[in-house]
mmCIF file of C-alpha atoms in Angstrom:
data_model
loop_
_atom_site.group_PDB
_atom_site.id
_atom_site.type_symbol
_atom_site.label_atom_id
_atom_site.label_comp_id
_atom_site.label_asym_id
_atom_site.label_seq_id
_atom_site.Cartn_x
_atom_site.Cartn_y
_atom_site.Cartn_z
ATOM 1 C CA UNK A 63 1.627 1.192 5.226
ATOM 2 C CA UNK A 64 -1.141 3.028 3.400
ATOM 3 C CA UNK A 65 -4.860 2.918 4.378
ATOM 4 C CA UNK A 66 -6.227 4.035 1.241
ATOM 5 C CA UNK A 67 -9.118 6.582 1.949
ATOM 6 C CA UNK A 68 -8.329 6.343 5.709
ATOM 7 C CA UNK A 69 -8.918 9.796 7.486
ATOM 8 C CA UNK A 70 -9.261 10.521 11.176
ATOM 9 C CA UNK A 71 -13.046 9.389 11.115
ATOM 10 C CA UNK A 72 -12.320 5.980 9.567
ATOM 11 C CA UNK A 73 -9.773 5.491 12.472
ATOM 12 C CA UNK A 74 -12.264 6.558 14.895
ATOM 13 C CA UNK A 75 -14.929 4.379 13.624
ATOM 14 C CA UNK A 76 -12.562 1.357 13.804
ATOM 15 C CA UNK A 77 -11.342 2.092 17.216
ATOM 16 C CA UNK A 78 -14.985 2.482 18.535
ATOM 17 C CA UNK A 79 -15.915 -0.563 16.845
ATOM 18 C CA UNK A 80 -13.011 -2.675 18.140
ATOM 19 C CA UNK A 81 -13.498 -2.335 21.997
ATOM 20 C CA UNK A 82 -12.178 1.154 21.985
ATOM 21 C CA UNK A 83 -8.575 0.140 21.191
ATOM 22 C CA UNK A 84 -6.362 -0.099 18.100
ATOM 23 C CA UNK A 85 -2.697 -0.896 17.562
ATOM 24 C CA UNK A 86 -2.363 2.507 16.159
ATOM 25 C CA UNK A 87 -2.269 3.658 19.704
ATOM 26 C CA UNK A 88 1.027 2.091 20.197
ATOM 27 C CA UNK A 89 2.700 4.607 17.950
ATOM 28 C CA UNK A 90 4.672 7.254 19.883
ATOM 29 C CA UNK A 91 4.817 9.745 17.028
ATOM 30 C CA UNK A 92 1.897 11.307 15.136
ATOM 31 C CA UNK A 93 1.748 13.879 12.427
ATOM 32 C CA UNK A 94 -0.517 15.341 9.606
ATOM 33 C CA UNK A 95 0.106 15.687 5.874
ATOM 34 C CA UNK A 96 -1.489 17.943 3.132
ATOM 35 C CA UNK A 97 -2.804 15.624 0.449
ATOM 36 C CA UNK A 98 -3.531 17.894 -2.357
ATOM 37 C CA UNK A 99 -2.097 17.139 -5.843
ATOM 38 C CA UNK A 100 -0.599 19.438 -8.367
ATOM 39 C CA UNK A 101 -3.815 20.138 -10.292
ATOM 40 C CA UNK A 102 -6.644 19.658 -7.703
ATOM 41 C CA UNK A 103 -7.054 20.207 -3.971
ATOM 42 C CA UNK A 104 -8.776 16.879 -3.962
ATOM 43 C CA UNK A 105 -6.095 14.219 -4.825
ATOM 44 C CA UNK A 106 -6.587 10.775 -6.222
ATOM 45 C CA UNK A 107 -4.615 7.594 -5.176
ATOM 46 C CA UNK A 108 -2.333 7.883 -8.300
ATOM 47 C CA UNK A 109 -1.187 11.426 -7.541
ATOM 48 C CA UNK A 110 -1.230 10.877 -3.642
ATOM 49 C CA UNK A 111 0.908 7.704 -3.836
ATOM 50 C CA UNK A 112 3.277 9.215 -6.458
ATOM 51 C CA UNK A 113 3.970 11.898 -3.919
ATOM 52 C CA UNK A 114 4.860 9.256 -1.276
ATOM 53 C CA UNK A 115 6.917 7.200 -3.794
ATOM 54 C CA UNK A 116 8.718 9.775 -5.670
ATOM 55 C CA UNK A 117 8.463 13.125 -3.648
ATOM 56 C CA UNK A 118 6.672 15.107 -6.371
ATOM 57 C CA UNK A 119 3.319 16.736 -6.703
ATOM 58 C CA UNK A 120 1.821 15.487 -10.022
ATOM 59 C CA UNK A 121 -1.577 15.393 -11.600
ATOM 60 C CA UNK A 122 -4.467 13.235 -10.739
ATOM 61 C CA UNK A 123 -4.421 9.974 -12.459
ATOM 62 C CA UNK A 124 -0.489 10.062 -13.019
ATOM 63 C CA UNK A 125 1.534 6.889 -11.916
ATOM 64 C CA UNK A 126 5.116 7.447 -11.224
ATOM 65 C CA UNK A 127 5.543 10.510 -13.683
ATOM 66 C CA UNK A 128 5.676 14.112 -12.985
ATOM 67 C CA UNK A 129 3.397 17.132 -14.416
ATOM 68 C CA UNK A 130 5.317 16.775 -17.683
ATOM 69 C CA UNK A 131 4.607 13.017 -17.835
ATOM 70 C CA UNK A 132 8.282 12.295 -17.443
ATOM 71 C CA UNK A 133 9.099 9.205 -15.140
ATOM 72 C CA UNK A 134 10.338 10.038 -11.679
ATOM 73 C CA UNK A 135 12.526 7.627 -9.579
ATOM 74 C CA UNK A 136 10.737 5.924 -6.695
ATOM 75 C CA UNK A 137 11.880 4.978 -3.415
ATOM 76 C CA UNK A 138 11.384 1.378 -4.265
ATOM 77 C CA UNK A 139 13.533 1.735 -7.111
ATOM 78 C CA UNK A 140 16.144 3.569 -5.006
ATOM 79 C CA UNK A 141 16.011 0.621 -2.575
ATOM 80 C CA UNK A 142 16.697 -1.756 -5.458
ATOM 81 C CA UNK A 143 19.549 0.303 -6.581
ATOM 82 C CA UNK A 144 21.039 0.234 -3.193
ATOM 83 C CA UNK A 145 20.901 -3.534 -2.964
ATOM 84 C CA UNK A 146 17.820 -3.705 -0.840
ATOM 85 C CA UNK A 147 15.218 -6.382 -1.101
ATOM 86 C CA UNK A 148 11.758 -4.814 -1.891
ATOM 87 C CA UNK A 149 8.092 -5.869 -1.729
ATOM 88 C CA UNK A 150 4.493 -4.837 -2.310
ATOM 89 C CA UNK A 151 1.407 -6.232 -0.576
ATOM 90 C CA UNK A 152 -2.244 -4.827 -1.353
ATOM 91 C CA UNK A 153 -5.819 -5.768 -0.934
ATOM 92 C CA UNK A 154 -6.459 -4.456 -4.320
ATOM 93 C CA UNK A 155 -4.852 -5.725 -7.651
ATOM 94 C CA UNK A 156 -1.257 -5.154 -7.668
ATOM 95 C CA UNK A 157 -1.717 -2.857 -10.678
ATOM 96 C CA UNK A 158 -4.134 -0.435 -8.950
ATOM 97 C CA UNK A 159 -3.168 3.147 -8.355
ATOM 98 C CA UNK A 160 -1.399 2.819 -4.944
ATOM 99 C CA UNK A 161 1.095 -0.137 -5.425
ATOM 100 C CA UNK A 162 1.536 0.819 -9.137
ATOM 101 C CA UNK A 163 2.943 4.335 -8.245
ATOM 102 C CA UNK A 164 6.047 2.577 -6.347
ATOM 103 C CA UNK A 165 7.260 0.788 -9.701
ATOM 104 C CA UNK A 166 5.323 2.022 -12.819
ATOM 105 C CA UNK A 167 5.707 4.877 -15.104
ATOM 106 C CA UNK A 168 2.403 5.438 -17.012
ATOM 107 C CA UNK A 169 0.510 8.637 -17.807
ATOM 108 C CA UNK A 170 -2.940 7.455 -16.581
ATOM 109 C CA UNK A 171 -3.724 4.911 -13.907
ATOM 110 C CA UNK A 172 -6.355 2.867 -15.925
ATOM 111 C CA UNK A 173 -3.326 1.572 -18.045
ATOM 112 C CA UNK A 174 -3.422 -1.813 -16.189
ATOM 113 C CA UNK A 175 -1.641 -3.799 -18.565
ATOM 114 C CA UNK A 176 1.162 -1.275 -19.062
ATOM 115 C CA UNK A 177 1.528 -1.119 -15.512
ATOM 116 C CA UNK A 178 1.792 -4.934 -15.080
ATOM 117 C CA UNK A 179 4.433 -4.830 -17.805
ATOM 118 C CA UNK A 180 6.288 -2.163 -15.839
ATOM 119 C CA UNK A 181 6.542 -4.596 -12.845
ATOM 120 C CA UNK A 182 8.871 -6.944 -14.991
ATOM 121 C CA UNK A 183 11.282 -4.103 -15.342
ATOM 122 C CA UNK A 184 11.961 -4.047 -11.548
ATOM 123 C CA UNK A 185 13.981 -6.444 -9.350
ATOM 124 C CA UNK A 186 11.020 -6.626 -6.856
ATOM 125 C CA UNK A 187 11.525 -9.641 -4.356
ATOM 126 C CA UNK A 188 8.045 -10.152 -3.487
ATOM 127 C CA UNK A 189 4.511 -9.018 -4.469
ATOM 128 C CA UNK A 190 1.137 -10.064 -3.268
ATOM 129 C CA UNK A 191 -2.222 -8.706 -4.595
ATOM 130 C CA UNK A 192 -4.755 -9.379 -7.126
ATOM 131 C CA UNK A 193 -4.871 -8.788 -11.095
ATOM 132 C CA UNK A 194 -3.755 -12.100 -12.483
ATOM 133 C CA UNK A 195 -5.685 -11.422 -15.594
ATOM 134 C CA UNK A 196 -3.517 -8.280 -16.367
ATOM 135 C CA UNK A 197 -0.601 -10.492 -16.537
ATOM 136 C CA UNK A 198 -1.940 -13.654 -18.186
ATOM 137 C CA UNK A 199 -5.000 -12.628 -20.488
ATOM 138 C CA UNK A 200 -3.985 -9.532 -21.827
ATOM 139 C CA UNK A 201 -5.851 -7.559 -24.455
ATOM 140 C CA UNK A 202 -3.191 -5.254 -25.770
ATOM 141 C CA UNK A 203 -0.690 -7.790 -26.569
ATOM 142 C CA UNK A 204 -0.159 -11.746 -26.585
ATOM 143 C CA UNK A 205 2.489 -11.671 -23.842
ATOM 144 C CA UNK A 206 2.014 -13.947 -20.725
ATOM 145 C CA UNK A 207 3.709 -12.012 -17.967
ATOM 146 C CA UNK A 208 3.336 -14.964 -15.502
ATOM 147 C CA UNK A 209 5.433 -16.981 -17.613
ATOM 148 C CA UNK A 210 7.893 -14.163 -18.119
ATOM 149 C CA UNK A 211 8.133 -13.697 -14.348
ATOM 150 C CA UNK A 212 8.916 -17.433 -13.943
ATOM 151 C CA UNK A 213 11.694 -17.180 -16.589
ATOM 152 C CA UNK A 214 13.211 -14.551 -14.344
ATOM 153 C CA UNK A 215 13.288 -16.943 -11.533
ATOM 154 C CA UNK A 216 10.221 -15.694 -9.695
ATOM 155 C CA UNK A 217 8.136 -18.397 -7.883
ATOM 156 C CA UNK A 218 4.483 -17.485 -8.985
ATOM 157 C CA UNK A 219 1.641 -18.852 -7.033
ATOM 158 C CA UNK A 220 -2.138 -17.864 -6.689
ATOM 159 C CA UNK A 221 -5.199 -18.358 -4.586
ATOM 160 C CA UNK A 222 -6.472 -21.018 -7.146
ATOM 161 C CA UNK A 223 -3.560 -23.453 -6.422
ATOM 162 C CA UNK A 224 -2.054 -22.308 -3.070
ATOM 163 C CA UNK A 225 -3.473 -21.201 0.333
ATOM 164 C CA UNK A 226 -1.309 -18.199 1.360
ATOM 165 C CA UNK A 227 -1.124 -19.426 4.942
ATOM 166 C CA UNK A 228 0.597 -22.603 3.541
ATOM 167 C CA UNK A 229 2.919 -20.901 1.049
ATOM 168 C CA UNK A 230 6.296 -21.953 1.552
ATOM 169 C CA UNK A 231 8.748 -19.295 0.435
ATOM 170 C CA UNK A 232 12.455 -20.003 -0.198
ATOM 171 C CA UNK A 233 14.961 -17.198 0.576
ATOM 172 C CA UNK A 234 16.833 -17.919 -2.747
ATOM 173 C CA UNK A 235 13.792 -17.242 -4.733
ATOM 174 C CA UNK A 236 11.795 -14.043 -5.509
ATOM 175 C CA UNK A 237 7.907 -14.574 -4.859
ATOM 176 C CA UNK A 238 4.778 -13.600 -6.496
ATOM 177 C CA UNK A 239 1.270 -14.490 -5.324
ATOM 178 C CA UNK A 240 -2.037 -13.386 -7.053
ATOM 179 C CA UNK A 241 -4.758 -13.172 -4.601
ATOM 180 C CA UNK A 242 -7.533 -12.700 -7.227
ATOM 181 C CA UNK A 243 -8.000 -12.796 -10.947
ATOM 182 C CA UNK A 244 -9.159 -9.098 -10.914
ATOM 183 C CA UNK A 245 -9.855 -7.272 -7.760
ATOM 184 C CA UNK A 246 -10.006 -9.150 -4.393
ATOM 185 C CA UNK A 247 -13.516 -9.490 -2.439
ATOM 186 C CA UNK A 248 -13.814 -7.237 0.595
ATOM 187 C CA UNK A 249 -12.918 -8.417 4.033
ATOM 188 C CA UNK A 250 -16.564 -9.234 5.091
ATOM 189 C CA UNK A 251 -17.061 -11.398 2.118
ATOM 190 C CA UNK A 252 -14.074 -13.777 2.892
ATOM 191 C CA UNK A 253 -10.890 -12.064 2.045
ATOM 192 C CA UNK A 254 -8.508 -12.164 4.973
ATOM 193 C CA UNK A 255 -4.897 -12.303 3.740
ATOM 194 C CA UNK A 256 -3.511 -8.937 4.858
ATOM 195 C CA UNK A 257 -2.076 -9.803 8.251
ATOM 196 C CA UNK A 258 -0.660 -13.110 7.009
ATOM 197 C CA UNK A 259 0.822 -11.334 3.936
ATOM 198 C CA UNK A 260 2.352 -8.583 5.937
ATOM 199 C CA UNK A 261 4.045 -11.174 8.385
ATOM 200 C CA UNK A 262 5.046 -13.379 5.346
ATOM 201 C CA UNK A 263 6.624 -10.171 3.650
ATOM 202 C CA UNK A 264 8.453 -8.787 6.404
ATOM 203 C CA UNK A 265 10.121 -12.011 7.477
ATOM 204 C CA UNK A 266 10.932 -12.950 3.971
ATOM 205 C CA UNK A 267 12.506 -9.456 2.961
ATOM 206 C CA UNK A 268 14.232 -9.467 6.200
ATOM 207 C CA UNK A 269 15.623 -13.029 5.415
ATOM 208 C CA UNK A 270 16.764 -11.899 1.920
ATOM 209 C CA UNK A 271 18.588 -9.082 3.361
ATOM 210 C CA UNK A 272 22.073 -10.825 3.198
ATOM 211 C CA UNK A 273 23.884 -7.681 2.948
ATOM 212 C CA UNK A 274 22.262 -6.170 6.245
ATOM 213 C CA UNK A 275 21.212 -2.965 4.347
ATOM 214 C CA UNK A 276 17.581 -3.284 5.239
ATOM 215 C CA UNK A 277 14.613 -3.483 3.002
ATOM 216 C CA UNK A 278 11.647 -1.582 1.683
ATOM 217 C CA UNK A 279 8.011 -2.829 1.783
ATOM 218 C CA UNK A 280 4.624 -1.103 1.064
ATOM 219 C CA UNK A 281 1.471 -2.525 2.304
ATOM 220 C CA UNK A 282 -1.837 -1.068 1.233
ATOM 221 C CA UNK A 283 -5.216 -1.642 2.698
ATOM 222 C CA UNK A 284 -6.770 -0.580 -0.357
ATOM 223 C CA UNK A 285 -10.497 -1.193 0.413
ATOM 224 C CA UNK A 286 -11.163 1.386 3.123
ATOM 225 C CA UNK A 287 -11.280 3.688 0.292
ATOM 226 C CA UNK A 288 -13.891 1.429 -1.508
ATOM 227 C CA UNK A 289 -16.034 1.418 1.586
ATOM 228 C CA UNK A 290 -16.030 5.316 1.576
ATOM 229 C CA UNK A 291 -16.929 5.426 -2.221
ATOM 230 C CA UNK A 292 -19.898 3.118 -1.332
ATOM 231 C CA UNK A 293 -20.834 5.329 1.779
ATOM 232 C CA UNK A 294 -20.907 2.124 3.599
ATOM 233 C CA UNK A 295 -19.705 2.285 7.325
ATOM 234 C CA UNK A 296 -19.544 -1.430 7.826
ATOM 235 C CA UNK A 297 -17.366 -1.779 4.915
ATOM 236 C CA UNK A 298 -15.141 0.855 6.234
ATOM 237 C CA UNK A 299 -15.044 -0.507 9.686
ATOM 238 C CA UNK A 300 -14.070 -4.116 8.781
ATOM 239 C CA UNK A 301 -11.356 -3.128 6.464
ATOM 240 C CA UNK A 302 -9.974 -0.556 9.079
ATOM 241 C CA UNK A 303 -9.913 -3.087 11.831
ATOM 242 C CA UNK A 304 -8.072 -5.703 9.369
ATOM 243 C CA UNK A 305 -5.511 -3.094 8.469
ATOM 244 C CA UNK A 306 -4.940 -2.428 12.129
ATOM 245 C CA UNK A 307 -4.271 -6.122 12.817
ATOM 246 C CA UNK A 308 -1.637 -5.889 9.821
ATOM 247 C CA UNK A 309 -0.166 -2.799 11.401
ATOM 248 C CA UNK A 310 -0.102 -4.670 14.917
ATOM 249 C CA UNK A 311 1.850 -7.394 13.294
ATOM 250 C CA UNK A 312 4.356 -4.892 11.448
ATOM 251 C CA UNK A 313 4.691 -3.278 15.045
ATOM 252 C CA UNK A 314 5.458 -6.583 16.678
ATOM 253 C CA UNK A 315 8.165 -7.228 13.908
ATOM 254 C CA UNK A 316 9.797 -3.760 14.365
ATOM 255 C CA UNK A 317 9.727 -4.249 18.305
ATOM 256 C CA UNK A 318 11.572 -7.477 18.093
ATOM 257 C CA UNK A 319 13.847 -6.228 15.170
ATOM 258 C CA UNK A 320 14.889 -2.749 16.657
ATOM 259 C CA UNK A 321 15.904 -1.247 13.435
ATOM 260 C CA UNK A 322 12.914 -1.147 11.348
ATOM 261 C CA UNK A 323 10.861 2.149 11.011
ATOM 262 C CA UNK A 324 7.071 1.848 10.421
ATOM 263 C CA UNK A 325 5.031 4.502 8.906
ATOM 264 C CA UNK A 326 1.454 4.482 8.647
ATOM 265 C CA UNK A 327 -0.735 6.922 6.620
ATOM 266 C CA UNK A 328 -3.248 7.574 3.829
ATOM 267 C CA UNK A 329 -3.204 8.905 0.382
ATOM 268 C CA UNK A 330 -6.555 10.836 1.286
ATOM 269 C CA UNK A 331 -9.802 10.506 2.982
ATOM 270 C CA UNK A 332 -12.737 9.078 1.093
ATOM 271 C CA UNK A 333 -16.489 10.036 1.664
ATOM 272 C CA UNK A 334 -16.342 13.038 3.973
ATOM 273 C CA UNK A 335 -17.187 10.303 6.536
ATOM 274 C CA UNK A 336 -18.669 11.433 10.080
ATOM 275 C CA UNK A 337 -19.755 9.696 13.243
ATOM 276 C CA UNK A 338 -23.326 10.926 13.905
ATOM 277 C CA UNK A 339 -25.148 11.565 17.016
ATOM 278 C CA UNK A 340 -26.967 8.157 18.298
ATOM 279 C CA UNK A 341 -23.731 6.402 17.680
ATOM 280 C CA UNK A 342 -22.626 4.196 20.591
ATOM 281 C CA UNK A 343 -19.502 2.149 21.329
ATOM 282 C CA UNK A 344 -19.616 -0.867 18.785
ATOM 283 C CA UNK A 345 -22.360 0.768 16.855
ATOM 284 C CA UNK A 346 -21.507 3.565 14.565
ATOM 285 C CA UNK A 347 -24.076 5.724 12.730
ATOM 286 C CA UNK A 348 -22.107 6.982 9.945
ATOM 287 C CA UNK A 349 -22.894 9.838 7.469
ATOM 288 C CA UNK A 350 -21.089 11.061 4.269
ATOM 289 C CA UNK A 351 -20.774 14.246 2.495
ATOM 290 C CA UNK A 352 -19.476 12.611 -0.762
ATOM 291 C CA UNK A 353 -18.898 9.456 -2.748
ATOM 292 C CA UNK A 354 -15.486 10.697 -3.609
ATOM 293 C CA UNK A 355 -12.352 11.914 -1.924
ATOM 294 C CA UNK A 356 -11.883 14.871 0.366
ATOM 295 C CA UNK A 357 -9.142 17.481 1.118
ATOM 296 C CA UNK A 358 -8.753 16.648 4.880
ATOM 297 C CA UNK A 359 -5.355 16.601 6.506
ATOM 298 C CA UNK A 360 -4.288 13.093 6.930
ATOM 299 C CA UNK A 361 -2.724 11.479 9.892
ATOM 300 C CA UNK A 362 0.657 10.006 9.878
ATOM 301 C CA UNK A 363 1.971 7.549 12.562
ATOM 302 C CA UNK A 364 5.504 6.482 13.040
ATOM 303 C CA UNK A 365 7.525 3.934 15.147
ATOM 304 C CA UNK A 366 11.091 3.137 15.083
ATOM 305 C CA UNK A 367 14.472 4.749 14.078
ATOM 306 C CA UNK A 368 13.877 8.110 12.880
ATOM 307 C CA UNK A 369 10.137 8.286 13.826
ATOM 308 C CA UNK A 370 10.481 11.651 15.368
ATOM 309 C CA UNK A 371 10.963 13.020 11.739
ATOM 310 C CA UNK A 372 7.227 12.477 11.066
ATOM 311 C CA UNK A 373 5.833 14.719 13.776
ATOM 312 C CA UNK A 374 4.114 17.991 12.840
ATOM 313 C CA UNK A 375 2.254 19.149 9.491
ATOM 314 C CA UNK A 376 4.044 18.760 6.363
ATOM 315 C CA UNK A 377 3.527 18.177 2.598
ATOM 316 C CA UNK A 378 2.693 14.544 1.387
ATOM 317 C CA UNK A 379 5.799 14.776 -0.677
ATOM 318 C CA UNK A 380 7.843 15.113 2.538
ATOM 319 C CA UNK A 381 7.164 11.480 3.391
ATOM 320 C CA UNK A 382 9.432 10.489 0.449
ATOM 321 C CA UNK A 383 12.031 13.111 1.408
ATOM 322 C CA UNK A 384 12.219 11.671 5.064
ATOM 323 C CA UNK A 385 12.442 8.188 3.979
ATOM 324 C CA UNK A 386 15.156 8.929 1.556
ATOM 325 C CA UNK A 387 16.968 10.831 4.196
ATOM 326 C CA UNK A 388 16.841 7.998 6.690
ATOM 327 C CA UNK A 389 17.873 5.382 4.271
ATOM 328 C CA UNK A 390 20.875 7.469 3.429
ATOM 329 C CA UNK A 391 20.183 7.728 -0.179
ATOM 330 C CA UNK A 392 21.879 10.379 -2.221
ATOM 331 C CA UNK A 393 20.033 13.141 -3.916
ATOM 332 C CA UNK A 394 18.256 12.448 -7.000
#
């Protein structure tokens, strides 16, 4: 679970704005990772997520490729090769940098239509996020990727024709759900699907795990980052609290299941966010040093089998290495 742009201050602001409590407090293991990329002390989401997904430091803007622009195998692809169900949930478009880094292999993060096409090369079982236009009304070719998804046996729905809360998913089907034509709106403007999508995804992937091998799911709270870029405390806090509710739903599943590892972290901090003098519980006076990312160390929370692997201070690439080890995947 990735809170894009979520540093310690974003967590603190959410905590103090939510009756001084978060589900993050339920995690027994906390660590810190070093977020820098191969070409910059200040990473972007593409390089940061590729570090998590494939275990390599790469250049800013890279999606699932190394510094030489060669494709690198991702943890999602490894899980698919091992026969595990896989899924992605995001409050951005599904072709945005973080989710894209788990399935696509392109030189630059803005190649949204190429990224969408790469999704069809996977065996992904479920994805929920925005970006329908990159599948259906493409400028670089005449393909309708939604129809191609359906021809692969994937059940495609959207916010236009189906309420996510009423979406009925069948274990025998693979599922895609578009939450927006382009980018979803912020939580405080009416978007509220992250908790429901997280619960749906975990239950669905668990039900599809007919071989009892486990599953892989990446959930991104994308817009904590956008609040940082906007230097908007209220935006950050509302997105942070929604993310924490999704974390709570995931923890509840893991506690019932007893075999699920939950990892929560961020690709980087955004905004150089601080809580200033004059702040009180429930009313944060925020300040910013930047409208971009910073190089802060980033917290990592872990719960479940193998959680102890995530204590201490380590490179962001180590998150991939630890996941691969705990899954029992062979070396690349």
